[in-house]
Short mmCIF file of C-alpha atoms in Angstrom, two decimals:
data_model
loop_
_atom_site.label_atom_id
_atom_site.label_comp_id
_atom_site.label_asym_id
_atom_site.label_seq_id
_atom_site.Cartn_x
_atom_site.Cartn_y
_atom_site.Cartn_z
CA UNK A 1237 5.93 18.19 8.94
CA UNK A 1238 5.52 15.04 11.15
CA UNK A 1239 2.23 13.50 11.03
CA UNK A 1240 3.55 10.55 13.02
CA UNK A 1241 6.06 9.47 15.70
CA UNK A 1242 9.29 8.63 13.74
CA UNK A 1243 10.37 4.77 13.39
CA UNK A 1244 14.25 5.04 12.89
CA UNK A 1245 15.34 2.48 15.80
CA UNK A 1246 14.43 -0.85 14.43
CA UNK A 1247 16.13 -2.61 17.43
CA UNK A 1248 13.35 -5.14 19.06
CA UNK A 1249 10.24 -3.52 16.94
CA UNK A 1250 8.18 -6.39 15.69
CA UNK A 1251 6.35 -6.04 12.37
CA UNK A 1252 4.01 -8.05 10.31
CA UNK A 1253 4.42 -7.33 6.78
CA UNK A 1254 0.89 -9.17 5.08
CA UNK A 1255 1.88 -9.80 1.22
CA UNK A 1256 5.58 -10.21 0.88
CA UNK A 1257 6.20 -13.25 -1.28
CA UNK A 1258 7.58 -11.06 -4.37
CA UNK A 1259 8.10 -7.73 -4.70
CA UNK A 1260 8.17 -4.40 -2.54
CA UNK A 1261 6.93 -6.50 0.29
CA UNK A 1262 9.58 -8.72 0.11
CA UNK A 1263 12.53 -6.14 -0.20
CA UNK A 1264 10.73 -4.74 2.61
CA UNK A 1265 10.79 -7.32 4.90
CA UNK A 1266 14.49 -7.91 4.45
CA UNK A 1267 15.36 -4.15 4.75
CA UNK A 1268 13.92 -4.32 7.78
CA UNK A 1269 15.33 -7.01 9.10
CA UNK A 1270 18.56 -5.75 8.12
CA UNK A 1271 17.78 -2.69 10.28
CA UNK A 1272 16.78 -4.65 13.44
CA UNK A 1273 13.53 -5.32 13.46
CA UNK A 1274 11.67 -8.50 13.86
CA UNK A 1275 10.06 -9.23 10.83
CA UNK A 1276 6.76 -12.11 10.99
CA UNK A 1277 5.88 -12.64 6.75
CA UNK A 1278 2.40 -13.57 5.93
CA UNK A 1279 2.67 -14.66 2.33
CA UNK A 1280 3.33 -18.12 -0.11
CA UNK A 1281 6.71 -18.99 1.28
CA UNK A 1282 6.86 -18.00 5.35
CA UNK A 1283 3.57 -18.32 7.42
CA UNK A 1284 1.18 -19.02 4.52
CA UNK A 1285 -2.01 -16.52 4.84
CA UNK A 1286 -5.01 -15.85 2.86
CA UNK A 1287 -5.66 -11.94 3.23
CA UNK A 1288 -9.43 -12.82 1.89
CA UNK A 1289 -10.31 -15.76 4.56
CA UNK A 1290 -11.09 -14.19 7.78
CA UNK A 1291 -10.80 -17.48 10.20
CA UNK A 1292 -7.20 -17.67 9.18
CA UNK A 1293 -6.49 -13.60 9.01
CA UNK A 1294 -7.94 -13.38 12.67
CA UNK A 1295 -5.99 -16.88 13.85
CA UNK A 1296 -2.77 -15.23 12.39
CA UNK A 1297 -3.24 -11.86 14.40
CA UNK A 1298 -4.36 -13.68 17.62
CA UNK A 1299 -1.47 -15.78 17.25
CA UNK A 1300 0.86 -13.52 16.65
CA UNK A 1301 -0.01 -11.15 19.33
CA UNK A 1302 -0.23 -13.59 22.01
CA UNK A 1303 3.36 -13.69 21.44
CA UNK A 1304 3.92 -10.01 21.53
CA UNK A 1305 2.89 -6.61 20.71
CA UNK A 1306 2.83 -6.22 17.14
CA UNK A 1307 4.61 -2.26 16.59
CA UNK A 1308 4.00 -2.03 13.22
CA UNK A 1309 2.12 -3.38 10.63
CA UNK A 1310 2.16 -3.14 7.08
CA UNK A 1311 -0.47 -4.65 4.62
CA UNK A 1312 1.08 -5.06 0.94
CA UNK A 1313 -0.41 -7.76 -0.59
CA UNK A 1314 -1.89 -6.84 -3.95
CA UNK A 1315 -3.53 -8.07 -7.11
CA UNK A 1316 -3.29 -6.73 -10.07
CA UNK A 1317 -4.90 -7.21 -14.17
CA UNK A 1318 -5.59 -4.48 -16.72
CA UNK A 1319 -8.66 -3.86 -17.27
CA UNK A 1320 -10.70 -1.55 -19.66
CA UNK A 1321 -14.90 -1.17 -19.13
CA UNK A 1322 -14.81 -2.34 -22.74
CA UNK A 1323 -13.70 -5.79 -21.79
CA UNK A 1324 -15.52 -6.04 -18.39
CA UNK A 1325 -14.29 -8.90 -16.31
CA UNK A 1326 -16.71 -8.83 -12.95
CA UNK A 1327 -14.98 -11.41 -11.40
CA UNK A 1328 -11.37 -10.32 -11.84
CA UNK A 1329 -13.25 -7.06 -10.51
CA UNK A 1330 -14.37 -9.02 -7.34
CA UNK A 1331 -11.10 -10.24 -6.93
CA UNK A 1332 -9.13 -7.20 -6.87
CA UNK A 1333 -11.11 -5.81 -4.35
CA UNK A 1334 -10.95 -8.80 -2.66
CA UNK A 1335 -7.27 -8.59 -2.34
CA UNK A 1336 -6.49 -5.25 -2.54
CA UNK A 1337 -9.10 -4.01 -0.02
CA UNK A 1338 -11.09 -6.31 1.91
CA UNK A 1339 -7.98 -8.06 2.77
CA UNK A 1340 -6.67 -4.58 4.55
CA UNK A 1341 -10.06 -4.52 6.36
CA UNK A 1342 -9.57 -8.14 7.63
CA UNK A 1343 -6.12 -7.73 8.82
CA UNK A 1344 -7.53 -4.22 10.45
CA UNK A 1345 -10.27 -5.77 12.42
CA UNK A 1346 -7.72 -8.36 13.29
CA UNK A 1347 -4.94 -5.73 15.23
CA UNK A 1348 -6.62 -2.36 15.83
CA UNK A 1349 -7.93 -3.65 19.34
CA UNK A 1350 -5.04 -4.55 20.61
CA UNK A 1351 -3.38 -1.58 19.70
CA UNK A 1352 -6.32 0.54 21.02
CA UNK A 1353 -5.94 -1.22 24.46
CA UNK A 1354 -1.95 -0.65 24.22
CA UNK A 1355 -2.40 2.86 22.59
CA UNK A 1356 0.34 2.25 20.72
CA UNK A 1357 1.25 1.46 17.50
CA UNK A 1358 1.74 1.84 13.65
CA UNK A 1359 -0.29 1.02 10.65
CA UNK A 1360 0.82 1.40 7.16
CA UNK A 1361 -1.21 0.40 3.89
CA UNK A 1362 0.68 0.05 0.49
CA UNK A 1363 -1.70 1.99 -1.84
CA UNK A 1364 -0.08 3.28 -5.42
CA UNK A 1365 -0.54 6.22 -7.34
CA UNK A 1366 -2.66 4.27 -9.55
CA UNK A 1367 -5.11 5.27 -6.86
CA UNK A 1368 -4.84 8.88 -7.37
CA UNK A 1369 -7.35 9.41 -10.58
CA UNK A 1370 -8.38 7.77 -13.20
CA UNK A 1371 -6.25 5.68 -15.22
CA UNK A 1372 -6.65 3.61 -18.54
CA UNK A 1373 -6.50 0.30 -18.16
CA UNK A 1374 -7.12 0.80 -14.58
CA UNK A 1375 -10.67 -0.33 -14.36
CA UNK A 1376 -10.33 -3.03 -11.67
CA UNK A 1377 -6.87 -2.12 -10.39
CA UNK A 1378 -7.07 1.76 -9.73
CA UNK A 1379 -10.54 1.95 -7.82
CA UNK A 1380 -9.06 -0.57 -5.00
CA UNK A 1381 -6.00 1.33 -4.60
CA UNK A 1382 -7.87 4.97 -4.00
CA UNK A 1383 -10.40 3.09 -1.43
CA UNK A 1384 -6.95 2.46 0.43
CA UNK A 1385 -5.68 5.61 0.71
CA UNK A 1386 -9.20 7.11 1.29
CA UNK A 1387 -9.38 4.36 4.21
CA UNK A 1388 -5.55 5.54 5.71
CA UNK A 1389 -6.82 8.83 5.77
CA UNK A 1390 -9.80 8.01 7.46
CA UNK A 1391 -7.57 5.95 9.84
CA UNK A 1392 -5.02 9.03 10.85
CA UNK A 1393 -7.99 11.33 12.05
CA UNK A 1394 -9.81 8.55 14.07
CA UNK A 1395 -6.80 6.98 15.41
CA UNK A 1396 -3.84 10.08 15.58
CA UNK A 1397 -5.09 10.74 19.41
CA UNK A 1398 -5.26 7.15 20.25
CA UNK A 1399 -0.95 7.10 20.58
CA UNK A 1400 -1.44 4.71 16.86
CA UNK A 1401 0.39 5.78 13.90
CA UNK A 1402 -1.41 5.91 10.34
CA UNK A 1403 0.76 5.83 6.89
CA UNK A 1404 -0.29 5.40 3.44
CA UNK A 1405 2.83 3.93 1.01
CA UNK A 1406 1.76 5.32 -2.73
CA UNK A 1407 4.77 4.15 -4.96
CA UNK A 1408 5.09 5.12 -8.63
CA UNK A 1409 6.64 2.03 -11.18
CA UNK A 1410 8.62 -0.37 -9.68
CA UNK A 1411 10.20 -3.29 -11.02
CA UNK A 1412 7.90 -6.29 -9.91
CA UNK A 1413 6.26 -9.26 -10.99
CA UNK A 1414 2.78 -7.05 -11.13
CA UNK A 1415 4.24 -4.58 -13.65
CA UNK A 1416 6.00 -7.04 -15.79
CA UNK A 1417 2.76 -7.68 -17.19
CA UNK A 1418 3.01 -3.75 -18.42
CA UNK A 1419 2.95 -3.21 -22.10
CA UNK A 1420 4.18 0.11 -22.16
CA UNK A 1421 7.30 1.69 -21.07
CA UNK A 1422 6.86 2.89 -17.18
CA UNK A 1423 8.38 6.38 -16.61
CA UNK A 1424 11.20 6.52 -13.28
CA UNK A 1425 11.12 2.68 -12.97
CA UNK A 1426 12.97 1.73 -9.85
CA UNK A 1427 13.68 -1.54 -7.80
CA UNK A 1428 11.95 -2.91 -5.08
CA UNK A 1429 14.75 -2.29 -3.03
CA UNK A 1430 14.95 1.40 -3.53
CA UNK A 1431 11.21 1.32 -2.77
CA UNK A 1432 12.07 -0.83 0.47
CA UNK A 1433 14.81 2.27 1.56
CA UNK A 1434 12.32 5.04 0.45
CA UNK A 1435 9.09 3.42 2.27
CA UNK A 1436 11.67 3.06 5.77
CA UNK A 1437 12.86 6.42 5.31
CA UNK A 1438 9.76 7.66 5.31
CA UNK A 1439 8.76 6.19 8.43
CA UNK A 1440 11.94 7.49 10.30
CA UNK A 1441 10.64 10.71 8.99
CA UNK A 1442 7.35 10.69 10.54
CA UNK A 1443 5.69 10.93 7.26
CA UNK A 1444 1.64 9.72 6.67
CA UNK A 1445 1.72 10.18 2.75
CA UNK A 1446 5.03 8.53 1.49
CA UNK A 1447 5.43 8.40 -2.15
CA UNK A 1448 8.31 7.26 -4.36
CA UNK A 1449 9.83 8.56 -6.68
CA UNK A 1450 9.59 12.19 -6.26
CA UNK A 1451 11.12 12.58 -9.88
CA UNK A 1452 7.43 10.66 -10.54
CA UNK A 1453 4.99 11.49 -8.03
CA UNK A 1454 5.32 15.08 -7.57
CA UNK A 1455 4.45 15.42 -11.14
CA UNK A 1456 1.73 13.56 -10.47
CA UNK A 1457 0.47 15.27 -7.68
CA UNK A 1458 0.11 18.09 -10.00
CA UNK A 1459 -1.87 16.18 -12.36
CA UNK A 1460 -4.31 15.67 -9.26
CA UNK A 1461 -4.90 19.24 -9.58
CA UNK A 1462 -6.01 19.50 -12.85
CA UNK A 1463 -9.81 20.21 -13.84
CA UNK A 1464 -11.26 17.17 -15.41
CA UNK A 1465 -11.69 19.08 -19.08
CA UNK A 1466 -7.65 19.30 -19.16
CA UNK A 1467 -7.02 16.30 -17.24
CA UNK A 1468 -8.74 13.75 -19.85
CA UNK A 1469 -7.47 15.27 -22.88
CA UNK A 1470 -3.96 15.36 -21.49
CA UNK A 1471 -3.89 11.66 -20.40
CA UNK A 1472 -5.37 10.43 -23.72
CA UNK A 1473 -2.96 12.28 -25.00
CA UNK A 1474 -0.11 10.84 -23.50
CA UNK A 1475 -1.22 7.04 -23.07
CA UNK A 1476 -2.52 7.12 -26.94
CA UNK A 1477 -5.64 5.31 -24.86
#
């Protein structure tokens, strides 16, 4: 079912795509190009942006929509270190949720007036299954990545009758920088371009909750479902952790 209006005409759209210097953001940004759109970067190699300064988030956005209206935006930067509660680290801690989720807020309170005054709009946060429960290792990484997708669907129902679109992007493992660090093998590893083509189809689809790959997620998803006596067994179990 369609939770949003569908974005398959990229033709004259213009997007800012926060956190694309590596990675899914980057594929991103050049699938959509390829498809039309026009694509501003915020990251280490195009327009150069701190997601955790606000000054320079909120000089961005003004500038940026002073040139135009601003039809979609996605935020993808991330940050992320294992981390287990027996080897706390509070200020890698601070930073991931500096990254991860303050950064979102900043670019937020940056755009959603002036797509409240155009009613019109999209908004799309790249969250990961990560976020979905409890992981181990996933101390500082995990908790920032379910206050995302609790935050996009706090979004949708405040915003879905103000004509502005909400998505949340929950990917399993894909192949980037971030999960080279992995020391484990990652089950239905794909690239970031497949994640770039999944994440756009999902938007021409109307979709809020787009996740990637099904082979992945949907088992996943049923994990979710699980009763925390069979959940924690079964995930020890199967991480050796």
């Amino acid at each position: 079912m369609q939770l949003n209006t569908p974005m398959a005409d990229w033709q004259g759209r213009r997007v800012w795509l926060v956190g694309a210097s590596t990675g899914i953001g980057l594929s991103c940004a050049q699938a959509l190009r390829t498809a039309g759109a026009h694509v501003i970067v915020s990251a280490v190699q195009w327009r150069a942006l701190d997601v955790s300064d606000p000054e320079q988030v909120h000089a961005t956005a003004k500038a940026l929509q002073a040139e135009g209206p601003l039809d979609l935006v996605v935020y993808a930067a991330g940050y992320y270190r294992a981390q287990r509660a027996t080897a706390i680290d509070l200020d890698d801690l601070l930073q991931h949720d500096k990254v991860n989720y303050q950064g979102a807020l900043q670019v937020l309170h940056a755009v959603l007036p002036g797509m409240l005054a155009r009613q019109s709009g999209h908004i799309s946060l790249l969250s990961s299954v990560a976020g979905w429960r409890g992981l181990p290792n996933g101390l500082a990484y995990g908790p920032t990545k379910a206050a995302l997708t609790h935050l996009a669907e706090t979004l949708y129902m405040d915003l879905q009758d103000q004509g502005i679109g909400v998505s949340v992007v929950n990917p399993g493992f894909v192949a980037t920088p971030l999960t080279a660090q992995n020391q484990f093998t990652m089950p239905a590893l794909i690239s970031p371009e497949q994640a770039a083509q999944d994440m756009l189809k999902g938007w021409a689809q109307g979709q809020f909750d787009i996740h990637f790959p099904k082979r992945f997620t949907l088992w996943l998803k049923l994990l979710r479902l699980l009763p925390y006596r069979l959940y924690f067994p079964l995930v020890r179990k199967f991480t050796g952790l």
